[in-house]
Amino acid sequence: MKRRWLKVLVVLSVLVGGGYLTLCGLAYKYQDRLIYFPDDYFPQDPASAGLEFEDFELDTGQGNTVTGWVVKSEPQAPWVLLFHGNAGNISSRVDYLKLFHDLGYNSAVFDYRGYGRSKGTPTEEGLVADGAAVVKYLKEKHQVSENYLIYFGESLGGGVAAALAVNEPPRALILKSTFTSLVDISSDVYPFLPSGLLLRSRYPTKEAIATFLFPKLIIHGRSDTIIPFAHGQRLFQGAGEPKTFLEIYGGHNTGPLELGAEFKNALKEFIDGAIPQE
C-alpha cells in the first residue's frame, strides 16, 4: 500500500512539475503580449481639444518608425516630452497635451514602435531608442535645449523615460504611476513565476533614478490598483536629491484633467522651479 501511494505521489509530482515548467515556458515565449498592448485606433487628435499641432514621423531603421505630435505654446517656454503607458496610443493622451498647453508649455508625444501608426515590434531596447530619436528630432528641428526639456513618463512610460535619461538627461524628470522595475511589478502580479529569470524586458527604474542629479517629481496614488502605491514610495526613497513626491487622489488611469487644481498647480510649480532663470 505504501509503495502504491509513493508511486502516485511521484506521478503527481512529475505532472505538477511538468505543468509548472510548461507555464514558465509559455510565460517566457509570450511575455511581450503581457507587457505591451498597442492599439491603432485614433478617435481623436489635438484638434479635438482646440489645439494646433504638427505631425511627425521618424525613420529609426530596420523597418521601424516613430510617429507623434508637437503642440507649441511660446517659443521660450519649457518643453514637456510625454512617454505614454503600455496600452493604447497617443490619441488617448490628448488631455495631457491640453494640460501642458494650458500651463503655457510646449509639448510633444510619440507612439513607440508598434503603437498607433508607428511601425515595428515593441521591445525595451526599441522603446528607449524611439525616445532617443524623438529627443534628437526636437533638438534639431525645434532647437529644443536640454535645459528646457522635461521628461514626463506615465506607468511603463516612466520606465522608458528613466532609461533614456541615463544617456540623454533632461532638465527634470516626472514619473507618474510608475513601477520600481518590471521585475518587481511582475513579481507582484505573478508571484508564482520566477520573473527575475523569465523577463527579457527589465526597466530598472529605481536603479536608474538613484543616479540622477537633476530634479525629479514622483507622482502616485493610493487608489492605484495596477501599480501599487508602494512602488511610488520606493522610487522616491531611492532617488537622490533634488526630489519631490506628490500623492494624487485617483486611480491608475485617472486623466490629468480629472485630477484637479492641486495636480495642475504642483506640475507648474515643479517645472517652473526646475527651469533655469535667465
Short mmCIF file of C-alpha atoms in Angstrom, two decimals:
data_model
loop_
_atom_site.label_atom_id
_atom_site.label_comp_id
_atom_site.label_asym_id
_atom_site.label_seq_id
_atom_site.Cartn_x
_atom_site.Cartn_y
_atom_site.Cartn_z
CA MET A 1 0.00 0.00 0.00
CA LYS A 2 2.80 2.39 0.93
CA ARG A 3 4.62 1.66 -2.33
CA ARG A 4 1.43 2.30 -4.30
CA TRP A 5 0.94 5.70 -2.63
CA LEU A 6 4.59 6.51 -3.21
CA LYS A 7 4.15 5.82 -6.93
CA VAL A 8 1.06 8.01 -7.02
CA LEU A 9 2.94 10.85 -5.34
CA VAL A 10 5.81 10.50 -7.79
CA VAL A 11 3.43 10.63 -10.77
CA LEU A 12 1.62 13.66 -9.35
CA SER A 13 4.92 15.42 -8.70
CA VAL A 14 6.01 14.84 -12.29
CA LEU A 15 2.69 16.06 -13.65
CA VAL A 16 2.64 19.18 -11.44
CA GLY A 17 6.30 19.91 -12.09
CA GLY A 18 5.87 19.44 -15.82
CA GLY A 19 2.82 21.67 -15.83
CA TYR A 20 4.70 24.40 -13.98
CA LEU A 21 7.63 24.23 -16.39
CA THR A 22 5.17 24.45 -19.28
CA LEU A 23 3.58 27.51 -17.70
CA CYS A 24 7.00 29.14 -17.30
CA GLY A 25 7.83 28.32 -20.90
CA LEU A 26 4.61 29.90 -22.16
CA ALA A 27 5.15 32.98 -19.99
CA TYR A 28 8.66 33.37 -21.40
CA LYS A 29 7.59 32.90 -25.01
CA TYR A 30 4.56 35.19 -24.90
CA GLN A 31 5.69 37.69 -22.28
CA ASP A 32 5.59 40.66 -24.64
CA ARG A 33 1.84 40.11 -25.05
CA LEU A 34 1.50 40.55 -21.29
CA ILE A 35 3.58 43.76 -21.28
CA TYR A 36 2.71 45.72 -24.43
CA PHE A 37 -0.87 46.43 -25.54
CA PRO A 38 -0.65 48.63 -28.65
CA ASP A 39 -3.71 49.98 -30.43
CA ASP A 40 -4.03 51.65 -33.84
CA TYR A 41 -7.48 53.19 -33.31
CA PHE A 42 -7.45 57.02 -33.35
CA PRO A 43 -10.73 58.50 -32.06
CA GLN A 44 -9.24 61.98 -31.63
CA ASP A 45 -6.23 64.23 -32.16
CA PRO A 46 -5.16 67.53 -30.55
CA ALA A 47 -7.54 69.47 -32.80
CA SER A 48 -10.36 67.76 -30.88
CA ALA A 49 -9.22 69.79 -27.86
CA GLY A 50 -8.84 73.00 -29.84
CA LEU A 51 -5.06 72.67 -30.17
CA GLU A 52 -2.97 73.40 -33.24
CA PHE A 53 -0.42 70.65 -33.78
CA GLU A 54 2.24 69.25 -36.06
CA ASP A 55 2.61 65.60 -37.09
CA PHE A 56 6.00 63.98 -37.31
CA GLU A 57 7.25 60.61 -38.49
CA LEU A 58 10.81 59.41 -37.90
CA ASP A 59 12.54 56.50 -39.59
CA THR A 60 14.53 54.67 -36.93
CA GLY A 61 15.87 51.97 -39.24
CA GLN A 62 15.21 48.28 -39.85
CA GLY A 63 11.60 48.98 -40.80
CA ASN A 64 10.80 50.79 -37.54
CA THR A 65 9.21 54.25 -37.38
CA VAL A 66 8.12 56.66 -34.67
CA THR A 67 5.14 58.96 -35.15
CA GLY A 68 3.88 61.72 -32.91
CA TRP A 69 2.57 65.22 -32.38
CA VAL A 70 4.05 68.55 -31.36
CA VAL A 71 1.90 71.24 -29.73
CA LYS A 72 3.58 74.62 -29.38
CA SER A 73 2.91 77.38 -26.88
CA GLU A 74 5.54 80.11 -26.51
CA PRO A 75 8.98 79.90 -28.20
CA GLN A 76 10.88 80.37 -24.94
CA ALA A 77 8.62 78.14 -22.84
CA PRO A 78 9.75 74.76 -21.47
CA TRP A 79 9.11 71.60 -23.45
CA VAL A 80 7.43 68.54 -21.96
CA LEU A 81 8.02 65.23 -23.73
CA LEU A 82 5.37 62.67 -22.81
CA PHE A 83 6.17 58.95 -22.64
CA HIS A 84 2.83 57.14 -22.53
CA GLY A 85 1.97 53.86 -20.85
CA ASN A 86 1.83 50.33 -22.18
CA ALA A 87 -1.66 50.44 -23.68
CA GLY A 88 -3.42 52.41 -26.41
CA ASN A 89 -1.65 55.14 -28.34
CA ILE A 90 -1.16 58.91 -28.34
CA SER A 91 -4.81 59.61 -29.22
CA SER A 92 -5.75 58.79 -25.62
CA ARG A 93 -3.20 61.30 -24.30
CA VAL A 94 -4.66 64.45 -25.83
CA ASP A 95 -5.74 65.57 -22.35
CA TYR A 96 -2.09 65.73 -21.34
CA LEU A 97 -1.30 67.97 -24.30
CA LYS A 98 -4.24 70.17 -23.34
CA LEU A 99 -2.97 70.41 -19.77
CA PHE A 100 0.59 71.28 -20.80
CA HIS A 101 -0.69 73.90 -23.23
CA ASP A 102 -2.94 75.43 -20.57
CA LEU A 103 0.11 75.68 -18.30
CA GLY A 104 1.98 77.56 -21.03
CA TYR A 105 4.38 74.80 -22.09
CA ASN A 106 5.36 73.37 -25.44
CA SER A 107 4.83 69.63 -25.62
CA ALA A 108 5.38 66.52 -27.71
CA VAL A 109 4.05 62.99 -27.52
CA PHE A 110 5.01 59.96 -29.58
CA ASP A 111 3.95 56.39 -30.21
CA TYR A 112 6.51 53.68 -29.64
CA ARG A 113 7.18 51.22 -32.44
CA GLY A 114 4.14 49.02 -32.95
CA TYR A 115 1.78 51.57 -31.35
CA GLY A 116 -0.64 53.77 -33.24
CA ARG A 117 0.79 54.49 -36.68
CA SER A 118 4.38 53.65 -35.71
CA LYS A 119 5.82 50.56 -37.37
CA GLY A 120 7.70 47.75 -35.67
CA THR A 121 7.50 45.47 -32.67
CA PRO A 122 7.86 46.88 -29.14
CA THR A 123 10.84 45.87 -27.03
CA GLU A 124 12.59 47.55 -24.12
CA GLU A 125 15.62 48.48 -26.19
CA GLY A 126 13.40 49.61 -29.05
CA LEU A 127 11.20 51.89 -26.93
CA VAL A 128 14.24 53.62 -25.45
CA ALA A 129 15.69 54.05 -28.95
CA ASP A 130 12.38 55.56 -30.08
CA GLY A 131 12.57 58.10 -27.26
CA ALA A 132 16.13 58.97 -28.21
CA ALA A 133 15.06 59.55 -31.82
CA VAL A 134 12.33 61.96 -30.69
CA VAL A 135 14.73 63.88 -28.43
CA LYS A 136 17.13 64.21 -31.37
CA TYR A 137 14.28 65.42 -33.57
CA LEU A 138 13.19 68.05 -31.03
CA LYS A 139 16.73 69.35 -30.65
CA GLU A 140 17.42 69.50 -34.39
CA LYS A 141 14.03 70.50 -35.80
CA HIS A 142 12.71 72.69 -32.98
CA GLN A 143 16.01 73.80 -31.41
CA VAL A 144 14.96 72.49 -28.00
CA SER A 145 17.70 72.84 -25.39
CA GLU A 146 18.10 70.09 -22.79
CA ASN A 147 17.92 72.89 -20.21
CA TYR A 148 14.27 73.38 -21.20
CA LEU A 149 13.29 69.75 -21.78
CA ILE A 150 11.22 67.85 -19.22
CA TYR A 151 10.53 64.11 -19.50
CA PHE A 152 7.08 63.04 -18.27
CA GLY A 153 6.60 59.28 -18.07
CA GLU A 154 3.34 57.62 -17.09
CA SER A 155 3.26 53.99 -15.97
CA LEU A 156 5.51 51.95 -18.31
CA GLY A 157 6.48 55.24 -19.95
CA GLY A 158 8.19 56.20 -16.71
CA GLY A 159 10.48 53.20 -17.12
CA VAL A 160 11.23 54.24 -20.71
CA ALA A 161 11.87 57.87 -19.72
CA ALA A 162 14.17 56.89 -16.86
CA ALA A 163 16.14 54.51 -19.08
CA LEU A 164 16.56 57.20 -21.74
CA ALA A 165 17.60 59.78 -19.13
CA VAL A 166 20.69 57.72 -18.28
CA ASN A 167 22.33 58.71 -21.58
CA GLU A 168 20.09 61.62 -22.65
CA PRO A 169 19.48 63.55 -19.42
CA PRO A 170 16.65 66.11 -19.41
CA ARG A 171 16.36 69.20 -17.25
CA ALA A 172 13.95 67.30 -14.98
CA LEU A 173 12.06 64.02 -14.81
CA ILE A 174 8.44 63.38 -13.83
CA LEU A 175 7.27 59.83 -13.12
CA LYS A 176 3.55 59.22 -12.70
CA SER A 177 2.21 55.86 -11.51
CA THR A 178 5.48 54.13 -12.40
CA PHE A 179 6.92 50.86 -11.12
CA THR A 180 10.31 50.39 -9.45
CA SER A 181 11.13 47.81 -12.10
CA LEU A 182 9.24 45.50 -14.41
CA VAL A 183 10.63 42.53 -12.49
CA ASP A 184 9.19 43.93 -9.25
CA ILE A 185 5.72 44.59 -10.61
CA SER A 186 5.67 41.24 -12.41
CA SER A 187 6.52 39.54 -9.12
CA ASP A 188 3.61 41.39 -7.51
CA VAL A 189 1.16 40.27 -10.20
CA TYR A 190 2.54 36.77 -10.82
CA PRO A 191 4.16 35.73 -7.52
CA PHE A 192 4.17 32.09 -8.62
CA LEU A 193 6.52 32.78 -11.56
CA PRO A 194 10.30 33.37 -11.38
CA SER A 195 10.04 36.79 -13.05
CA GLY A 196 13.69 37.62 -12.49
CA LEU A 197 14.67 34.64 -14.64
CA LEU A 198 11.97 34.89 -17.30
CA LEU A 199 11.76 38.57 -18.21
CA ARG A 200 13.63 39.96 -21.19
CA SER A 201 12.34 43.49 -20.54
CA ARG A 202 13.52 44.83 -17.16
CA TYR A 203 13.08 48.63 -16.95
CA PRO A 204 15.10 49.09 -13.70
CA THR A 205 13.59 52.50 -12.92
CA LYS A 206 14.57 52.72 -9.27
CA GLU A 207 18.15 51.79 -10.10
CA ALA A 208 18.32 54.45 -12.81
CA ILE A 209 16.87 57.39 -10.87
CA ALA A 210 19.20 56.78 -7.93
CA THR A 211 21.99 58.19 -10.11
CA PHE A 212 20.19 61.31 -11.40
CA LEU A 213 21.31 64.72 -10.12
CA PHE A 214 18.55 66.72 -11.84
CA PRO A 215 15.12 67.41 -10.22
CA LYS A 216 12.67 64.52 -10.00
CA LEU A 217 8.94 64.54 -9.30
CA ILE A 218 7.36 61.22 -8.29
CA ILE A 219 3.55 61.09 -8.57
CA HIS A 220 1.42 58.21 -7.30
CA GLY A 221 -1.97 57.49 -5.77
CA ARG A 222 -3.06 55.10 -3.04
CA SER A 223 -6.05 54.11 -5.19
CA ASP A 224 -3.82 52.76 -7.96
CA THR A 225 -4.85 49.13 -8.42
CA ILE A 226 -2.45 48.48 -11.32
CA ILE A 227 0.86 49.63 -9.85
CA PRO A 228 0.69 49.75 -6.05
CA PHE A 229 1.36 52.98 -4.18
CA ALA A 230 4.39 51.32 -2.55
CA HIS A 231 6.22 51.46 -5.89
CA GLY A 232 5.97 55.24 -5.93
CA GLN A 233 7.14 55.41 -2.32
CA ARG A 234 10.15 53.22 -3.01
CA LEU A 235 11.05 55.23 -6.12
CA PHE A 236 11.03 58.40 -4.05
CA GLN A 237 13.04 56.83 -1.22
CA GLY A 238 15.65 55.53 -3.64
CA ALA A 239 16.03 58.79 -5.59
CA GLY A 240 18.71 61.29 -4.73
CA GLU A 241 18.05 64.96 -4.16
CA PRO A 242 16.53 67.13 -5.51
CA LYS A 243 13.25 65.24 -5.43
CA THR A 244 9.56 65.86 -4.73
CA PHE A 245 6.68 63.48 -4.04
CA LEU A 246 3.08 64.22 -5.00
CA GLU A 247 0.26 61.99 -3.80
CA ILE A 248 -2.75 62.13 -6.09
CA TYR A 249 -6.31 61.09 -5.32
CA GLY A 250 -7.19 59.00 -8.31
CA GLY A 251 -6.64 55.59 -9.84
CA HIS A 252 -4.01 54.42 -12.30
CA ASN A 253 -5.95 55.64 -15.33
CA THR A 254 -7.45 58.80 -13.89
CA GLY A 255 -6.92 61.50 -16.52
CA PRO A 256 -4.83 64.60 -15.79
CA LEU A 257 -7.76 66.97 -16.23
CA GLU A 258 -9.75 64.94 -13.69
CA LEU A 259 -7.04 65.27 -11.03
CA GLY A 260 -7.92 68.90 -10.44
CA ALA A 261 -6.17 72.10 -9.49
CA GLU A 262 -3.79 70.55 -6.96
CA PHE A 263 -2.23 68.31 -9.60
CA LYS A 264 -2.07 71.13 -12.14
CA ASN A 265 -0.53 73.59 -9.69
CA ALA A 266 2.02 71.05 -8.47
CA LEU A 267 3.16 70.37 -12.03
CA LYS A 268 3.58 74.05 -12.74
CA GLU A 269 5.47 74.69 -9.52
CA PHE A 270 7.84 71.80 -10.19
CA ILE A 271 8.51 72.57 -13.87
CA ASP A 272 8.92 76.31 -13.36
CA GLY A 273 11.25 75.65 -10.44
CA ALA A 274 13.37 73.25 -12.48
CA ILE A 275 13.94 75.60 -15.41
CA PRO A 276 16.96 77.93 -15.09
CA GLN A 277 16.10 81.57 -14.55
CA GLU A 278 17.74 83.94 -17.03
#
